[in-house]
Amino acid sequence: TTLQGWKDYVRTEKYNKAVIKRFAKKLSMRLANSAYGTWIEYWRERKWLRGLLNRVLGGKEVMLQSAAFKTWQISAQESALQSKHDKELENMRKQLMQAKSFHEETLKSAADQKMEMSQKLLKK
């Protein structure tokens, strides 16, 4: 019957909206977790390198002589990391825009289907 068809349509629409919402949330969480993992990896590597440098260049005299090198090294690493994070951020923005576009297209398609169903029901 027409009422049953409408009920089925509404149930399907609710399900589709829930699926799309879960998809968008998972996508954004995956990107955030990826960025956090990269940051933790960077932090651990820096800690290990500091320990290595302290073991290799242990004496105060050597440490004073290498201050300029350390400053340059930190600056170079920060610059490389900034560049890497800028690229990752740009990729995240692109992925979010794609997900948003997909979501909007899905909603528009669902609205078009709903309008078609309504028009068909009104014609009968």
Short mmCIF file of N, CA, C and O in Angstrom, two decimals:
data_model
loop_
_atom_site.label_atom_id
_atom_site.label_comp_id
_atom_site.label_asym_id
_atom_site.label_seq_id
_atom_site.Cartn_x
_atom_site.Cartn_y
_atom_site.Cartn_z
N THR A 1 0.85 -1.19 0.00
CA THR A 1 0.00 0.00 0.00
C THR A 1 0.88 1.25 0.00
O THR A 1 2.08 1.19 0.25
N THR A 2 0.20 2.34 -0.24
CA THR A 2 0.92 3.61 -0.30
C THR A 2 1.52 3.98 1.05
O THR A 2 2.67 4.42 1.13
N LEU A 3 0.76 3.78 2.11
CA LEU A 3 1.25 4.11 3.45
C LEU A 3 2.46 3.25 3.80
O LEU A 3 3.45 3.75 4.34
N GLN A 4 2.39 1.98 3.48
CA GLN A 4 3.51 1.08 3.77
C GLN A 4 4.75 1.50 2.98
O GLN A 4 5.87 1.48 3.48
N GLY A 5 4.53 1.88 1.72
CA GLY A 5 5.64 2.34 0.90
C GLY A 5 6.28 3.59 1.49
O GLY A 5 7.51 3.72 1.52
N TRP A 6 5.45 4.50 1.97
CA TRP A 6 5.98 5.72 2.60
C TRP A 6 6.76 5.39 3.87
O TRP A 6 7.83 5.94 4.11
N LYS A 7 6.24 4.49 4.68
CA LYS A 7 6.94 4.07 5.90
C LYS A 7 8.30 3.45 5.56
O LYS A 7 9.31 3.74 6.22
N ASP A 8 8.31 2.61 4.55
CA ASP A 8 9.58 2.00 4.12
C ASP A 8 10.56 3.06 3.65
O ASP A 8 11.76 3.01 3.96
N TYR A 9 10.05 4.03 2.91
CA TYR A 9 10.92 5.10 2.42
C TYR A 9 11.51 5.90 3.58
O TYR A 9 12.70 6.18 3.62
N VAL A 10 10.68 6.27 4.54
CA VAL A 10 11.15 7.05 5.70
C VAL A 10 12.18 6.24 6.49
O VAL A 10 13.22 6.76 6.89
N ARG A 11 11.95 4.96 6.69
CA ARG A 11 12.88 4.10 7.42
C ARG A 11 14.23 4.04 6.68
O ARG A 11 15.29 4.15 7.29
N THR A 12 14.16 3.91 5.36
CA THR A 12 15.38 3.86 4.56
C THR A 12 16.14 5.18 4.64
O THR A 12 17.37 5.20 4.77
N GLU A 13 15.41 6.30 4.60
CA GLU A 13 16.06 7.61 4.70
C GLU A 13 16.76 7.78 6.04
O GLU A 13 17.88 8.26 6.11
N LYS A 14 16.12 7.39 7.11
CA LYS A 14 16.72 7.48 8.44
C LYS A 14 17.99 6.64 8.50
O LYS A 14 19.01 7.06 9.04
N TYR A 15 17.94 5.45 7.96
CA TYR A 15 19.09 4.55 7.95
C TYR A 15 20.24 5.17 7.15
O TYR A 15 21.38 5.20 7.60
N ASN A 16 19.92 5.71 5.96
CA ASN A 16 20.95 6.32 5.12
C ASN A 16 21.61 7.51 5.82
O ASN A 16 22.83 7.67 5.76
N LYS A 17 20.81 8.33 6.49
CA LYS A 17 21.38 9.48 7.21
C LYS A 17 22.31 9.01 8.32
O LYS A 17 23.37 9.59 8.53
N ALA A 18 21.91 7.97 9.04
CA ALA A 18 22.75 7.45 10.13
C ALA A 18 24.06 6.90 9.59
O ALA A 18 25.13 7.13 10.16
N VAL A 19 24.00 6.18 8.47
CA VAL A 19 25.20 5.61 7.87
C VAL A 19 26.16 6.72 7.42
O VAL A 19 27.36 6.66 7.67
N ILE A 20 25.62 7.74 6.78
CA ILE A 20 26.45 8.85 6.31
C ILE A 20 27.08 9.59 7.49
O ILE A 20 28.26 9.95 7.45
N LYS A 21 26.32 9.77 8.55
CA LYS A 21 26.84 10.45 9.74
C LYS A 21 27.98 9.65 10.36
O LYS A 21 29.02 10.21 10.72
N ARG A 22 27.82 8.33 10.47
CA ARG A 22 28.90 7.48 11.01
C ARG A 22 30.13 7.53 10.12
O ARG A 22 31.26 7.59 10.60
N PHE A 23 29.92 7.50 8.82
CA PHE A 23 31.04 7.56 7.87
C PHE A 23 31.83 8.84 8.05
O PHE A 23 33.06 8.82 8.13
N ALA A 24 31.15 9.97 8.11
CA ALA A 24 31.84 11.26 8.27
C ALA A 24 32.61 11.31 9.59
O ALA A 24 33.74 11.78 9.64
N LYS A 25 32.02 10.80 10.65
CA LYS A 25 32.68 10.81 11.96
C LYS A 25 33.93 9.93 11.94
O LYS A 25 34.99 10.31 12.43
N LYS A 26 33.81 8.73 11.36
CA LYS A 26 34.96 7.84 11.28
C LYS A 26 36.09 8.47 10.46
O LYS A 26 37.26 8.36 10.80
N LEU A 27 35.73 9.13 9.36
CA LEU A 27 36.72 9.76 8.51
C LEU A 27 37.47 10.85 9.29
O LEU A 27 38.70 10.90 9.27
N SER A 28 36.73 11.70 9.98
CA SER A 28 37.41 12.78 10.72
C SER A 28 38.25 12.22 11.86
O SER A 28 39.34 12.73 12.14
N MET A 29 37.79 11.18 12.55
CA MET A 29 38.57 10.60 13.65
C MET A 29 39.83 9.92 13.11
O MET A 29 40.87 9.96 13.75
N ARG A 30 39.73 9.29 11.96
CA ARG A 30 40.90 8.63 11.38
C ARG A 30 41.99 9.65 11.07
O ARG A 30 43.17 9.43 11.35
N LEU A 31 41.59 10.79 10.55
CA LEU A 31 42.55 11.83 10.23
C LEU A 31 43.18 12.40 11.49
O LEU A 31 44.40 12.61 11.54
N ALA A 32 42.37 12.62 12.52
CA ALA A 32 42.91 13.16 13.78
C ALA A 32 43.87 12.16 14.42
O ALA A 32 44.95 12.54 14.89
N ASN A 33 43.51 10.89 14.43
CA ASN A 33 44.39 9.88 15.02
C ASN A 33 45.70 9.76 14.24
O ASN A 33 46.76 9.53 14.83
N SER A 34 45.62 9.91 12.94
CA SER A 34 46.83 9.84 12.12
C SER A 34 47.78 10.99 12.47
O SER A 34 48.98 10.79 12.62
N ALA A 35 47.24 12.19 12.63
CA ALA A 35 48.06 13.34 12.99
C ALA A 35 48.68 13.15 14.38
O ALA A 35 49.85 13.44 14.59
N TYR A 36 47.90 12.64 15.32
CA TYR A 36 48.40 12.42 16.67
C TYR A 36 49.52 11.38 16.66
O TYR A 36 50.55 11.54 17.32
N GLY A 37 49.34 10.30 15.90
CA GLY A 37 50.37 9.26 15.80
C GLY A 37 51.67 9.80 15.23
O GLY A 37 52.75 9.45 15.70
N THR A 38 51.56 10.67 14.24
CA THR A 38 52.74 11.28 13.65
C THR A 38 53.47 12.14 14.68
O THR A 38 54.70 12.11 14.77
N TRP A 39 52.71 12.88 15.47
CA TRP A 39 53.31 13.74 16.49
C TRP A 39 54.03 12.89 17.54
O TRP A 39 55.15 13.22 17.94
N ILE A 40 53.44 11.80 18.00
CA ILE A 40 54.06 10.93 19.00
C ILE A 40 55.35 10.32 18.44
O ILE A 40 56.37 10.26 19.13
N GLU A 41 55.29 9.89 17.20
CA GLU A 41 56.49 9.32 16.56
C GLU A 41 57.61 10.36 16.50
O GLU A 41 58.77 10.05 16.82
N TYR A 42 57.28 11.58 16.13
CA TYR A 42 58.27 12.66 16.09
C TYR A 42 58.86 12.89 17.47
O TYR A 42 60.07 13.02 17.63
N TRP A 43 58.03 12.96 18.51
CA TRP A 43 58.48 13.21 19.87
C TRP A 43 59.43 12.12 20.34
O TRP A 43 60.48 12.41 20.93
N ARG A 44 59.09 10.86 20.09
CA ARG A 44 59.96 9.75 20.51
C ARG A 44 61.31 9.79 19.80
O ARG A 44 62.35 9.55 20.41
N GLU A 45 61.26 10.08 18.52
CA GLU A 45 62.51 10.15 17.76
C GLU A 45 63.39 11.28 18.29
O GLU A 45 64.60 11.12 18.45
N ARG A 46 62.82 12.44 18.58
CA ARG A 46 63.58 13.56 19.13
C ARG A 46 64.20 13.20 20.48
O ARG A 46 65.35 13.53 20.75
N LYS A 47 63.44 12.52 21.32
CA LYS A 47 63.95 12.13 22.63
C LYS A 47 65.14 11.18 22.46
O LYS A 47 66.17 11.32 23.13
N TRP A 48 65.01 10.21 21.57
CA TRP A 48 66.08 9.26 21.33
C TRP A 48 67.32 9.97 20.78
O TRP A 48 68.44 9.71 21.21
N LEU A 49 67.13 10.87 19.82
CA LEU A 49 68.25 11.61 19.24
C LEU A 49 68.95 12.48 20.28
O LEU A 49 70.18 12.59 20.27
N ARG A 50 68.18 13.12 21.16
CA ARG A 50 68.80 13.92 22.22
C ARG A 50 69.68 13.05 23.11
O ARG A 50 70.80 13.42 23.46
N GLY A 51 69.16 11.88 23.49
CA GLY A 51 69.96 10.95 24.30
C GLY A 51 71.21 10.51 23.57
O GLY A 51 72.30 10.44 24.16
N LEU A 52 71.10 10.20 22.29
CA LEU A 52 72.25 9.79 21.50
C LEU A 52 73.29 10.91 21.43
O LEU A 52 74.49 10.66 21.63
N LEU A 53 72.83 12.12 21.14
CA LEU A 53 73.76 13.25 21.09
C LEU A 53 74.45 13.46 22.44
O LEU A 53 75.65 13.73 22.49
N ASN A 54 73.70 13.33 23.52
CA ASN A 54 74.31 13.50 24.85
C ASN A 54 75.36 12.42 25.10
O ASN A 54 76.40 12.71 25.72
N ARG A 55 75.11 11.21 24.65
CA ARG A 55 76.10 10.15 24.84
C ARG A 55 77.34 10.37 23.96
O ARG A 55 78.47 10.17 24.37
N VAL A 56 77.10 10.77 22.70
CA VAL A 56 78.20 10.93 21.76
C VAL A 56 79.02 12.18 22.09
O VAL A 56 80.24 12.15 22.06
N LEU A 57 78.34 13.27 22.40
CA LEU A 57 79.02 14.55 22.61
C LEU A 57 79.08 14.92 24.10
O LEU A 57 79.09 16.09 24.45
N GLY A 58 79.17 13.93 24.95
CA GLY A 58 79.04 14.06 26.39
C GLY A 58 79.68 15.22 27.10
O GLY A 58 79.07 15.82 27.97
N GLY A 59 80.91 15.62 26.83
CA GLY A 59 81.60 16.62 27.64
C GLY A 59 81.03 18.02 27.48
O GLY A 59 80.48 18.38 26.45
N LYS A 60 81.20 18.85 28.52
CA LYS A 60 80.71 20.23 28.49
C LYS A 60 81.38 21.04 27.40
O LYS A 60 80.75 21.85 26.73
N GLU A 61 82.65 20.83 27.24
CA GLU A 61 83.40 21.58 26.24
C GLU A 61 82.87 21.30 24.83
O GLU A 61 82.63 22.21 24.04
N VAL A 62 82.67 20.05 24.55
CA VAL A 62 82.14 19.65 23.24
C VAL A 62 80.72 20.16 23.07
O VAL A 62 80.33 20.62 21.99
N MET A 63 79.94 20.13 24.15
CA MET A 63 78.56 20.61 24.09
C MET A 63 78.53 22.10 23.77
O MET A 63 77.70 22.55 22.98
N LEU A 64 79.42 22.88 24.36
CA LEU A 64 79.49 24.31 24.06
C LEU A 64 79.88 24.56 22.62
O LEU A 64 79.36 25.46 21.96
N GLN A 65 80.80 23.76 22.11
CA GLN A 65 81.26 23.94 20.73
C GLN A 65 80.17 23.56 19.72
O GLN A 65 80.11 24.07 18.60
N SER A 66 79.32 22.66 20.12
CA SER A 66 78.30 22.19 19.17
C SER A 66 76.97 22.93 19.29
O SER A 66 75.99 22.57 18.65
N ALA A 67 76.91 23.99 20.10
CA ALA A 67 75.66 24.73 20.29
C ALA A 67 75.11 25.28 18.98
O ALA A 67 73.91 25.21 18.71
N ALA A 68 75.99 25.82 18.15
CA ALA A 68 75.53 26.38 16.88
C ALA A 68 74.96 25.28 15.98
O ALA A 68 73.94 25.48 15.32
N PHE A 69 75.63 24.15 15.95
CA PHE A 69 75.14 23.04 15.13
C PHE A 69 73.76 22.58 15.62
O PHE A 69 72.86 22.31 14.82
N LYS A 70 73.59 22.50 16.93
CA LYS A 70 72.30 22.06 17.47
C LYS A 70 71.19 23.04 17.10
O LYS A 70 70.08 22.63 16.74
N THR A 71 71.50 24.32 17.18
CA THR A 71 70.51 25.33 16.80
C THR A 71 70.10 25.15 15.35
O THR A 71 68.92 25.18 15.01
N TRP A 72 71.09 24.98 14.47
CA TRP A 72 70.79 24.77 13.06
C TRP A 72 69.98 23.48 12.87
O TRP A 72 69.02 23.44 12.10
N GLN A 73 70.38 22.42 13.57
CA GLN A 73 69.71 21.13 13.44
C GLN A 73 68.25 21.24 13.86
O GLN A 73 67.35 20.75 13.15
N ILE A 74 68.00 21.88 14.98
CA ILE A 74 66.63 22.04 15.46
C ILE A 74 65.81 22.85 14.46
O ILE A 74 64.68 22.51 14.12
N SER A 75 66.41 23.93 13.97
CA SER A 75 65.72 24.77 12.99
C SER A 75 65.39 24.00 11.72
O SER A 75 64.28 24.09 11.19
N ALA A 76 66.34 23.22 11.23
CA ALA A 76 66.13 22.43 10.01
C ALA A 76 65.04 21.38 10.23
O ALA A 76 64.18 21.17 9.38
N GLN A 77 65.07 20.72 11.37
CA GLN A 77 64.07 19.69 11.66
C GLN A 77 62.68 20.31 11.80
O GLN A 77 61.70 19.75 11.31
N GLU A 78 62.61 21.45 12.49
CA GLU A 78 61.32 22.11 12.64
C GLU A 78 60.76 22.55 11.30
O GLU A 78 59.57 22.43 11.04
N SER A 79 61.64 23.05 10.45
CA SER A 79 61.21 23.47 9.12
C SER A 79 60.69 22.28 8.31
O SER A 79 59.65 22.37 7.66
N ALA A 80 61.41 21.17 8.36
CA ALA A 80 60.97 19.97 7.64
C ALA A 80 59.66 19.46 8.21
O ALA A 80 58.76 19.07 7.47
N LEU A 81 59.55 19.47 9.53
CA LEU A 81 58.32 19.00 10.17
C LEU A 81 57.16 19.92 9.82
O LEU A 81 56.05 19.44 9.54
N GLN A 82 57.40 21.22 9.82
CA GLN A 82 56.33 22.17 9.47
C GLN A 82 55.84 21.91 8.05
O GLN A 82 54.65 21.90 7.79
N SER A 83 56.79 21.69 7.15
CA SER A 83 56.43 21.41 5.76
C SER A 83 55.59 20.12 5.68
O SER A 83 54.58 20.07 4.97
N LYS A 84 56.02 19.10 6.40
CA LYS A 84 55.29 17.82 6.41
C LYS A 84 53.89 18.01 6.96
O LYS A 84 52.91 17.52 6.39
N HIS A 85 53.77 18.75 8.06
CA HIS A 85 52.46 18.97 8.67
C HIS A 85 51.56 19.83 7.77
O HIS A 85 50.35 19.61 7.72
N ASP A 86 52.15 20.79 7.07
CA ASP A 86 51.37 21.59 6.13
C ASP A 86 50.78 20.71 5.03
O ASP A 86 49.62 20.86 4.65
N LYS A 87 51.59 19.78 4.52
CA LYS A 87 51.10 18.86 3.47
C LYS A 87 50.00 17.96 4.03
O LYS A 87 48.98 17.74 3.37
N GLU A 88 50.21 17.43 5.23
CA GLU A 88 49.20 16.58 5.85
C GLU A 88 47.90 17.35 6.08
O GLU A 88 46.81 16.82 5.84
N LEU A 89 48.02 18.58 6.54
CA LEU A 89 46.85 19.41 6.78
C LEU A 89 46.10 19.66 5.48
O LEU A 89 44.87 19.57 5.44
N GLU A 90 46.83 19.94 4.42
CA GLU A 90 46.20 20.16 3.12
C GLU A 90 45.48 18.90 2.65
O GLU A 90 44.36 18.96 2.12
N ASN A 91 46.12 17.73 2.84
CA ASN A 91 45.47 16.46 2.47
C ASN A 91 44.21 16.24 3.29
O ASN A 91 43.19 15.78 2.76
N MET A 92 44.27 16.56 4.58
CA MET A 92 43.09 16.40 5.43
C MET A 92 41.96 17.31 4.95
O MET A 92 40.80 16.89 4.91
N ARG A 93 42.32 18.55 4.60
CA ARG A 93 41.30 19.48 4.10
C ARG A 93 40.65 18.94 2.83
O ARG A 93 39.43 19.01 2.67
N LYS A 94 41.47 18.41 1.92
CA LYS A 94 40.93 17.85 0.68
C LYS A 94 39.99 16.69 0.97
O LYS A 94 38.91 16.59 0.39
N GLN A 95 40.41 15.79 1.87
CA GLN A 95 39.58 14.64 2.20
C GLN A 95 38.27 15.07 2.85
O GLN A 95 37.20 14.52 2.55
N LEU A 96 38.33 16.06 3.73
CA LEU A 96 37.10 16.54 4.36
C LEU A 96 36.18 17.20 3.34
O LEU A 96 34.95 17.03 3.41
N MET A 97 36.74 17.94 2.40
CA MET A 97 35.92 18.56 1.37
C MET A 97 35.27 17.50 0.48
O MET A 97 34.11 17.63 0.10
N GLN A 98 36.01 16.43 0.19
CA GLN A 98 35.45 15.34 -0.60
C GLN A 98 34.31 14.66 0.16
O GLN A 98 33.26 14.36 -0.40
N ALA A 99 34.52 14.43 1.45
CA ALA A 99 33.48 13.80 2.27
C ALA A 99 32.25 14.70 2.36
O ALA A 99 31.12 14.22 2.26
N LYS A 100 32.49 16.01 2.50
CA LYS A 100 31.38 16.95 2.57
C LYS A 100 30.60 16.96 1.25
O LYS A 100 29.37 16.93 1.25
N SER A 101 31.33 16.98 0.15
CA SER A 101 30.71 16.96 -1.17
C SER A 101 29.89 15.68 -1.36
O SER A 101 28.75 15.73 -1.82
N PHE A 102 30.47 14.55 -0.98
CA PHE A 102 29.76 13.28 -1.08
C PHE A 102 28.50 13.30 -0.23
O PHE A 102 27.42 12.87 -0.65
N HIS A 103 28.61 13.83 0.96
CA HIS A 103 27.47 13.91 1.87
C HIS A 103 26.37 14.79 1.28
O HIS A 103 25.20 14.42 1.29
N GLU A 104 26.74 15.95 0.74
CA GLU A 104 25.77 16.85 0.15
C GLU A 104 25.09 16.22 -1.07
O GLU A 104 23.88 16.35 -1.25
N GLU A 105 25.89 15.53 -1.88
CA GLU A 105 25.30 14.87 -3.05
C GLU A 105 24.32 13.77 -2.62
O GLU A 105 23.25 13.64 -3.21
N THR A 106 24.68 13.04 -1.59
CA THR A 106 23.80 11.97 -1.10
C THR A 106 22.51 12.56 -0.56
O THR A 106 21.42 12.04 -0.83
N LEU A 107 22.62 13.64 0.19
CA LEU A 107 21.42 14.28 0.73
C LEU A 107 20.54 14.83 -0.39
O LEU A 107 19.32 14.71 -0.35
N LYS A 108 21.16 15.43 -1.40
CA LYS A 108 20.41 15.97 -2.53
C LYS A 108 19.71 14.84 -3.28
O LYS A 108 18.54 14.95 -3.64
N SER A 109 20.42 13.75 -3.48
CA SER A 109 19.83 12.59 -4.16
C SER A 109 18.65 12.05 -3.36
O SER A 109 17.61 11.73 -3.92
N ALA A 110 18.82 11.98 -2.06
CA ALA A 110 17.74 11.49 -1.21
C ALA A 110 16.54 12.44 -1.27
O ALA A 110 15.38 12.00 -1.33
N ALA A 111 16.79 13.74 -1.27
CA ALA A 111 15.71 14.71 -1.34
C ALA A 111 14.99 14.60 -2.69
O ALA A 111 13.76 14.69 -2.75
N ASP A 112 15.76 14.40 -3.76
CA ASP A 112 15.16 14.23 -5.08
C ASP A 112 14.28 12.99 -5.12
O ASP A 112 13.17 13.00 -5.66
N GLN A 113 14.76 11.90 -4.53
CA GLN A 113 13.98 10.66 -4.48
C GLN A 113 12.71 10.87 -3.67
O GLN A 113 11.64 10.40 -4.04
N LYS A 114 12.83 11.59 -2.59
CA LYS A 114 11.68 11.86 -1.73
C LYS A 114 10.65 12.69 -2.49
O LYS A 114 9.45 12.42 -2.42
N MET A 115 11.12 13.69 -3.24
CA MET A 115 10.23 14.54 -4.02
C MET A 115 9.54 13.72 -5.09
O MET A 115 8.34 13.87 -5.31
N GLU A 116 10.27 12.83 -5.75
CA GLU A 116 9.68 11.97 -6.77
C GLU A 116 8.60 11.08 -6.17
O GLU A 116 7.52 10.94 -6.74
N MET A 117 8.90 10.50 -5.03
CA MET A 117 7.93 9.64 -4.35
C MET A 117 6.67 10.43 -4.00
O MET A 117 5.55 9.97 -4.20
N SER A 118 6.85 11.64 -3.48
CA SER A 118 5.72 12.48 -3.10
C SER A 118 4.88 12.81 -4.32
O SER A 118 3.65 12.75 -4.26
N GLN A 119 5.53 13.16 -5.43
CA GLN A 119 4.81 13.49 -6.65
C GLN A 119 4.05 12.28 -7.18
O GLN A 119 2.92 12.38 -7.64
N LYS A 120 4.66 11.11 -7.13
CA LYS A 120 4.00 9.89 -7.58
C LYS A 120 2.79 9.59 -6.71
O LYS A 120 1.74 9.18 -7.20
N LEU A 121 2.95 9.77 -5.41
CA LEU A 121 1.85 9.51 -4.49
C LEU A 121 0.70 10.50 -4.70
O LEU A 121 -0.46 10.12 -4.62
N LEU A 122 1.02 11.74 -5.01
CA LEU A 122 -0.01 12.76 -5.24
C LEU A 122 -0.74 12.50 -6.55
O LEU A 122 -1.93 12.80 -6.65
N LYS A 123 -0.05 11.94 -7.53
CA LYS A 123 -0.69 11.65 -8.82
C LYS A 123 -1.70 10.52 -8.72
O LYS A 123 -2.65 10.44 -9.46
N LYS A 124 -1.48 9.60 -7.77
CA LYS A 124 -2.37 8.44 -7.61
C LYS A 124 -3.60 8.81 -6.90
O LYS A 124 -4.38 9.44 -6.71
#
